[in-house]
Amino acid sequence: IIGGEVMKTYAIVCKQDQESITLSEKLKEQLNTFLTYNEKEPDIVISVGGDGTMLYSVHKYIDAIDRVAFIGIHTGTLGFLTDYQRDEYLQLVLDIQNGQHRIYERHLLEVSCLEGTYFALNEVRIENNRRSQVMDVYINDEYFETFRGNGLCVSTPVGSTAYNKSLGGAVINTCTGLMQLSEIAGIHHNAYRSLGSSLILDQSHTIRFQSQSYQGAILGVDHLVIDLKDKDCICVKMSSKKARFLQYRNVSFTQRLKRAYLNS
């Protein structure tokens, strides 16, 4: 989407280390000359930190997700979601002032359970590190398999490069409306067997997890952790909500992958 909207207000979400705090103050000093700082109703949310800070930013403004736009400056350990390095903050200021931008929409997951409804930019995971977790998996209300192991992870294309990647899942282009189901230490032998490989589904599908007991299990939604109840029925689907990311410079998906994982 080529941006035509005028950005008038901004907010900063900052990683709580001294370098990020100092950089945030420098950004404010420059941006306040032509924008208004408004933490409650910003047009732009600038994340200063790593990808974890960007996740926190999206969750902080989830109720205004349809009107805010996110952009990141990297001071953390991984910068897949950030377009600017720490020494490029003045360039970010100039680019915002220039106003020529694109907006890229990134799909969110919606997960519902007894505790409520949550949204994820990266992934939803059900994990149990106390005992083997047994779950029946349904896709569009059709029984698919019974899983036994440490848990299951459903990731977005953005999250395909995060926890999903460490599980051996596929890396998916961030602009696609897909979700991926990957196993966390699944048990496979003569008595028990599940698919074993990652399963990629489009936005017409809903995944449902049911278990006789979720004792000791947690529901992870990005950085959030929720204790599950035994009678929980967990449903995951692509949400109609999308996170809007500002882009002033052309950073391709391939460039992001190389920068985050291949360049030394």
CSV table of C-alpha atoms in Angstrom, one decimal:
chain,number,residue,atom,x,y,z
A,1,ILE,CA,0.0,0.0,0.0
A,2,ILE,CA,1.5,3.4,-1.0
A,3,GLY,CA,1.0,5.7,1.9
A,4,GLY,CA,-1.0,8.8,1.3
A,5,GLU,CA,-2.0,9.6,4.9
A,6,VAL,CA,-0.2,12.4,6.8
A,7,MET,CA,1.6,11.4,9.9
A,8,LYS,CA,1.1,14.1,12.6
A,9,THR,CA,1.7,12.3,16.0
A,10,TYR,CA,4.1,9.6,17.2
A,11,ALA,CA,5.0,7.5,20.2
A,12,ILE,CA,8.1,5.6,21.1
A,13,VAL,CA,8.3,2.1,22.7
A,14,CYS,CA,11.8,1.6,24.1
A,15,LYS,CA,13.8,-1.3,25.3
A,16,GLN,CA,14.8,-0.6,28.9
A,17,ASP,CA,18.6,-0.4,28.5
A,18,GLN,CA,20.7,2.7,28.6
A,19,GLU,CA,21.6,2.8,24.9
A,20,SER,CA,18.0,2.5,23.8
A,21,ILE,CA,16.8,5.1,26.3
A,22,THR,CA,19.5,7.5,25.2
A,23,LEU,CA,18.6,6.9,21.5
A,24,SER,CA,14.9,7.5,22.2
A,25,GLU,CA,15.7,10.9,23.8
A,26,LYS,CA,17.7,11.9,20.7
A,27,LEU,CA,14.8,10.8,18.5
A,28,LYS,CA,12.3,12.8,20.5
A,29,GLU,CA,14.5,15.9,20.3
A,30,GLN,CA,14.6,15.7,16.5
A,31,LEU,CA,11.0,14.6,15.9
A,32,ASN,CA,9.4,17.2,18.2
A,33,THR,CA,10.4,19.9,15.7
A,34,PHE,CA,7.7,18.7,13.2
A,35,LEU,CA,5.6,16.0,15.0
A,36,THR,CA,3.6,15.9,18.2
A,37,TYR,CA,4.4,13.2,20.8
A,38,ASN,CA,1.1,11.5,21.7
A,39,GLU,CA,1.4,8.2,23.5
A,40,LYS,CA,-2.3,7.6,23.6
A,41,GLU,CA,-3.2,8.3,20.0
A,42,PRO,CA,-0.1,8.1,17.8
A,43,ASP,CA,-0.1,7.8,14.0
A,44,ILE,CA,3.4,6.3,14.2
A,45,VAL,CA,4.8,4.0,16.8
A,46,ILE,CA,8.6,3.8,16.8
A,47,SER,CA,10.1,0.7,18.4
A,48,VAL,CA,13.6,1.2,19.7
A,49,GLY,CA,15.2,-2.2,20.5
A,50,GLY,CA,15.0,-5.6,18.9
A,51,ASP,CA,12.2,-7.8,17.6
A,52,GLY,CA,11.0,-8.4,21.1
A,53,THR,CA,10.4,-4.7,21.6
A,54,MET,CA,8.5,-4.6,18.3
A,55,LEU,CA,6.3,-7.4,19.5
A,56,TYR,CA,5.6,-5.5,22.7
A,57,SER,CA,4.8,-2.4,20.7
A,58,VAL,CA,2.2,-4.2,18.6
A,59,HIS,CA,0.6,-5.7,21.7
A,60,LYS,CA,0.6,-2.3,23.5
A,61,TYR,CA,-1.4,-0.8,20.6
A,62,ILE,CA,-3.5,-3.8,19.6
A,63,ASP,CA,-6.7,-1.9,20.3
A,64,ALA,CA,-5.7,0.7,17.7
A,65,ILE,CA,-4.0,-1.7,15.3
A,66,ASP,CA,-6.1,-0.5,12.3
A,67,ARG,CA,-4.9,3.1,12.6
A,68,VAL,CA,-1.3,3.1,13.9
A,69,ALA,CA,1.8,2.2,11.8
A,70,PHE,CA,4.9,0.7,13.2
A,71,ILE,CA,8.6,1.2,12.4
A,72,GLY,CA,11.7,0.0,14.2
A,73,ILE,CA,15.3,1.1,14.9
A,74,HIS,CA,17.6,-1.7,15.9
A,75,THR,CA,19.5,-1.7,19.2
A,76,GLY,CA,18.8,-5.3,20.2
A,77,THR,CA,20.1,-8.8,19.3
A,78,LEU,CA,17.8,-9.5,16.3
A,79,GLY,CA,16.5,-7.0,13.9
A,80,PHE,CA,14.3,-8.9,11.4
A,81,LEU,CA,11.4,-6.4,11.9
A,82,THR,CA,13.5,-3.2,12.1
A,83,ASP,CA,14.6,-1.2,9.1
A,84,TYR,CA,17.2,1.1,10.7
A,85,GLN,CA,20.4,0.5,12.7
A,86,ARG,CA,21.2,2.5,15.8
A,87,ASP,CA,23.5,4.9,13.9
A,88,GLU,CA,20.9,5.7,11.3
A,89,TYR,CA,18.4,7.5,13.6
A,90,LEU,CA,18.9,10.8,11.9
A,91,GLN,CA,18.1,9.2,8.5
A,92,LEU,CA,14.9,7.8,10.1
A,93,VAL,CA,14.0,11.3,11.2
A,94,LEU,CA,14.6,12.7,7.7
A,95,ASP,CA,12.6,9.9,6.1
A,96,ILE,CA,9.6,10.5,8.4
A,97,GLN,CA,9.9,14.3,7.6
A,98,ASN,CA,10.0,13.6,3.9
A,99,GLY,CA,6.8,11.5,4.2
A,100,GLN,CA,7.3,9.2,1.2
A,101,HIS,CA,6.4,5.8,2.6
A,102,ARG,CA,4.7,2.5,1.9
A,103,ILE,CA,2.6,0.6,4.4
A,104,TYR,CA,2.9,-3.2,4.5
A,105,GLU,CA,0.3,-5.2,6.3
A,106,ARG,CA,1.3,-8.2,8.3
A,107,HIS,CA,-1.2,-10.8,9.3
A,108,LEU,CA,-2.0,-11.6,12.9
A,109,LEU,CA,-3.2,-14.8,14.5
A,110,GLU,CA,-6.4,-14.9,16.6
A,111,VAL,CA,-6.5,-17.4,19.4
A,112,SER,CA,-9.5,-18.0,21.7
A,113,CYS,CA,-9.8,-20.1,24.8
A,114,LEU,CA,-11.6,-20.0,28.2
A,115,GLU,CA,-9.3,-17.1,29.3
A,116,GLY,CA,-10.3,-14.9,26.4
A,117,THR,CA,-9.2,-13.9,22.9
A,118,TYR,CA,-5.7,-12.9,22.1
A,119,PHE,CA,-3.7,-11.8,19.0
A,120,ALA,CA,-0.2,-12.8,17.9
A,121,LEU,CA,2.2,-11.3,15.4
A,122,ASN,CA,4.7,-14.2,15.7
A,123,GLU,CA,3.1,-17.3,17.1
A,124,VAL,CA,0.7,-19.1,19.4
A,125,ARG,CA,2.1,-22.2,21.2
A,126,ILE,CA,0.8,-24.8,23.6
A,127,GLU,CA,3.7,-26.1,25.7
A,128,ASN,CA,4.1,-28.5,28.6
A,129,ASN,CA,7.6,-29.0,30.2
A,130,ARG,CA,6.3,-31.1,33.1
A,131,ARG,CA,4.8,-34.1,31.2
A,132,SER,CA,3.9,-35.2,27.7
A,133,GLN,CA,1.0,-33.2,26.4
A,134,VAL,CA,-1.7,-35.2,24.5
A,135,MET,CA,-3.9,-33.1,22.2
A,136,ASP,CA,-6.5,-33.9,19.5
A,137,VAL,CA,-6.0,-31.6,16.5
A,138,TYR,CA,-9.0,-30.6,14.4
A,139,ILE,CA,-8.8,-28.6,11.1
A,140,ASN,CA,-12.1,-26.9,10.2
A,141,ASP,CA,-13.8,-29.1,12.8
A,142,GLU,CA,-12.5,-32.3,11.1
A,143,TYR,CA,-10.4,-34.6,13.2
A,144,PHE,CA,-6.8,-34.6,11.9
A,145,GLU,CA,-4.5,-36.3,14.4
A,146,THR,CA,-3.7,-36.9,18.1
A,147,PHE,CA,-0.4,-35.3,19.1
A,148,ARG,CA,1.9,-36.4,21.9
A,149,GLY,CA,5.0,-34.5,22.9
A,150,ASN,CA,6.0,-31.2,24.4
A,151,GLY,CA,3.6,-29.1,22.4
A,152,LEU,CA,2.5,-27.4,19.2
A,153,CYS,CA,3.2,-24.1,17.6
A,154,VAL,CA,1.1,-22.1,15.1
A,155,SER,CA,3.1,-19.3,13.5
A,156,THR,CA,2.4,-16.4,11.2
A,157,PRO,CA,4.7,-15.7,8.2
A,158,VAL,CA,6.4,-13.1,10.4
A,159,GLY,CA,6.8,-15.7,13.1
A,160,SER,CA,8.1,-18.3,10.7
A,161,THR,CA,11.6,-16.9,11.2
A,162,ALA,CA,11.3,-17.0,15.0
A,163,TYR,CA,10.5,-20.0,17.3
A,164,ASN,CA,9.0,-21.9,14.3
A,165,LYS,CA,12.4,-21.8,12.5
A,166,SER,CA,14.1,-23.4,15.5
A,167,LEU,CA,11.5,-26.2,15.4
A,168,GLY,CA,12.5,-26.9,11.8
A,169,GLY,CA,9.5,-25.2,10.2
A,170,ALA,CA,9.6,-23.5,6.9
A,171,VAL,CA,10.4,-19.8,6.4
A,172,ILE,CA,7.5,-18.0,4.7
A,173,ASN,CA,7.3,-14.6,3.0
A,174,THR,CA,5.9,-12.1,5.5
A,175,CYS,CA,3.2,-10.7,3.1
A,176,THR,CA,1.3,-14.0,2.6
A,177,GLY,CA,-1.9,-14.9,4.5
A,178,LEU,CA,-0.7,-18.2,5.7
A,179,MET,CA,-0.2,-20.0,9.1
A,180,GLN,CA,2.1,-22.9,10.0
A,181,LEU,CA,1.6,-25.7,12.5
A,182,SER,CA,4.8,-27.2,13.8
A,183,GLU,CA,5.5,-29.8,16.5
A,184,ILE,CA,7.5,-29.2,19.6
A,185,ALA,CA,9.4,-32.4,20.4
A,186,GLY,CA,6.7,-34.8,19.1
A,187,ILE,CA,6.8,-38.5,20.1
A,188,HIS,CA,7.0,-40.9,17.2
A,189,HIS,CA,7.3,-44.7,17.5
A,190,ASN,CA,5.2,-47.8,16.8
A,191,ALA,CA,2.4,-46.8,19.3
A,192,TYR,CA,2.2,-43.0,18.7
A,193,ARG,CA,2.6,-41.1,15.5
A,194,SER,CA,1.6,-37.7,14.2
A,195,LEU,CA,2.4,-35.9,10.9
A,196,GLY,CA,5.9,-35.0,12.0
A,197,SER,CA,6.5,-32.2,9.5
A,198,SER,CA,5.2,-28.6,9.5
A,199,LEU,CA,1.7,-28.1,8.0
A,200,ILE,CA,1.0,-24.8,6.1
A,201,LEU,CA,-2.6,-23.6,5.9
A,202,ASP,CA,-4.3,-20.6,4.4
A,203,GLN,CA,-6.7,-18.2,6.0
A,204,SER,CA,-9.8,-20.3,5.2
A,205,HIS,CA,-8.7,-22.8,8.0
A,206,THR,CA,-9.3,-22.9,11.7
A,207,ILE,CA,-7.2,-25.2,13.9
A,208,ARG,CA,-8.7,-26.5,17.2
A,209,PHE,CA,-6.8,-28.2,20.0
A,210,GLN,CA,-8.6,-30.3,22.6
A,211,SER,CA,-7.2,-32.3,25.5
A,212,GLN,CA,-8.4,-34.4,28.4
A,213,SER,CA,-5.9,-32.6,30.6
A,214,TYR,CA,-3.8,-29.4,30.2
A,215,GLN,CA,-2.3,-29.8,33.6
A,216,GLY,CA,1.1,-28.0,33.6
A,217,ALA,CA,0.6,-26.6,30.2
A,218,ILE,CA,0.8,-22.9,29.1
A,219,LEU,CA,-0.6,-21.0,26.2
A,220,GLY,CA,2.1,-18.7,24.8
A,221,VAL,CA,1.0,-15.8,22.6
A,222,ASP,CA,4.2,-14.0,21.5
A,223,HIS,CA,5.7,-12.8,24.8
A,224,LEU,CA,2.5,-13.4,26.8
A,225,VAL,CA,2.1,-16.6,28.9
A,226,ILE,CA,-1.3,-17.8,30.0
A,227,ASP,CA,-1.9,-20.9,32.3
A,228,LEU,CA,-4.4,-23.3,30.6
A,229,LYS,CA,-7.4,-24.8,32.3
A,230,ASP,CA,-8.1,-28.5,31.9
A,231,LYS,CA,-11.3,-28.1,29.9
A,232,ASP,CA,-9.8,-25.5,27.5
A,233,CYS,CA,-10.7,-25.7,23.9
A,234,ILE,CA,-8.2,-23.6,21.9
A,235,CYS,CA,-9.0,-22.3,18.5
A,236,VAL,CA,-6.5,-20.6,16.2
A,237,LYS,CA,-7.1,-18.8,12.9
A,238,MET,CA,-5.9,-15.9,10.8
A,239,SER,CA,-7.3,-12.7,12.2
A,240,SER,CA,-9.0,-10.0,10.2
A,241,LYS,CA,-6.7,-7.6,12.2
A,242,LYS,CA,-3.4,-6.8,10.5
A,243,ALA,CA,-0.4,-4.9,11.8
A,244,ARG,CA,0.6,-2.0,9.6
A,245,PHE,CA,4.4,-1.4,9.1
A,246,LEU,CA,5.8,1.8,7.7
A,247,GLN,CA,8.6,1.4,5.1
A,248,TYR,CA,10.6,4.4,3.9
A,249,ARG,CA,13.4,2.4,2.4
A,250,ASN,CA,13.2,-0.7,0.2
A,251,VAL,CA,14.3,-3.6,2.4
A,252,SER,CA,13.3,-6.8,0.7
A,253,PHE,CA,12.3,-10.1,2.4
A,254,THR,CA,15.5,-11.6,1.1
A,255,GLN,CA,17.6,-8.8,2.5
A,256,ARG,CA,16.0,-9.2,5.9
A,257,LEU,CA,16.7,-12.9,5.9
A,258,LYS,CA,20.4,-12.4,4.9
A,259,ARG,CA,20.9,-9.6,7.5
A,260,ALA,CA,19.3,-11.6,10.3
A,261,TYR,CA,20.7,-15.1,9.6
A,262,LEU,CA,23.4,-15.2,7.0
A,263,ASN,CA,25.6,-12.1,7.2
A,264,SER,CA,28.4,-12.3,9.7
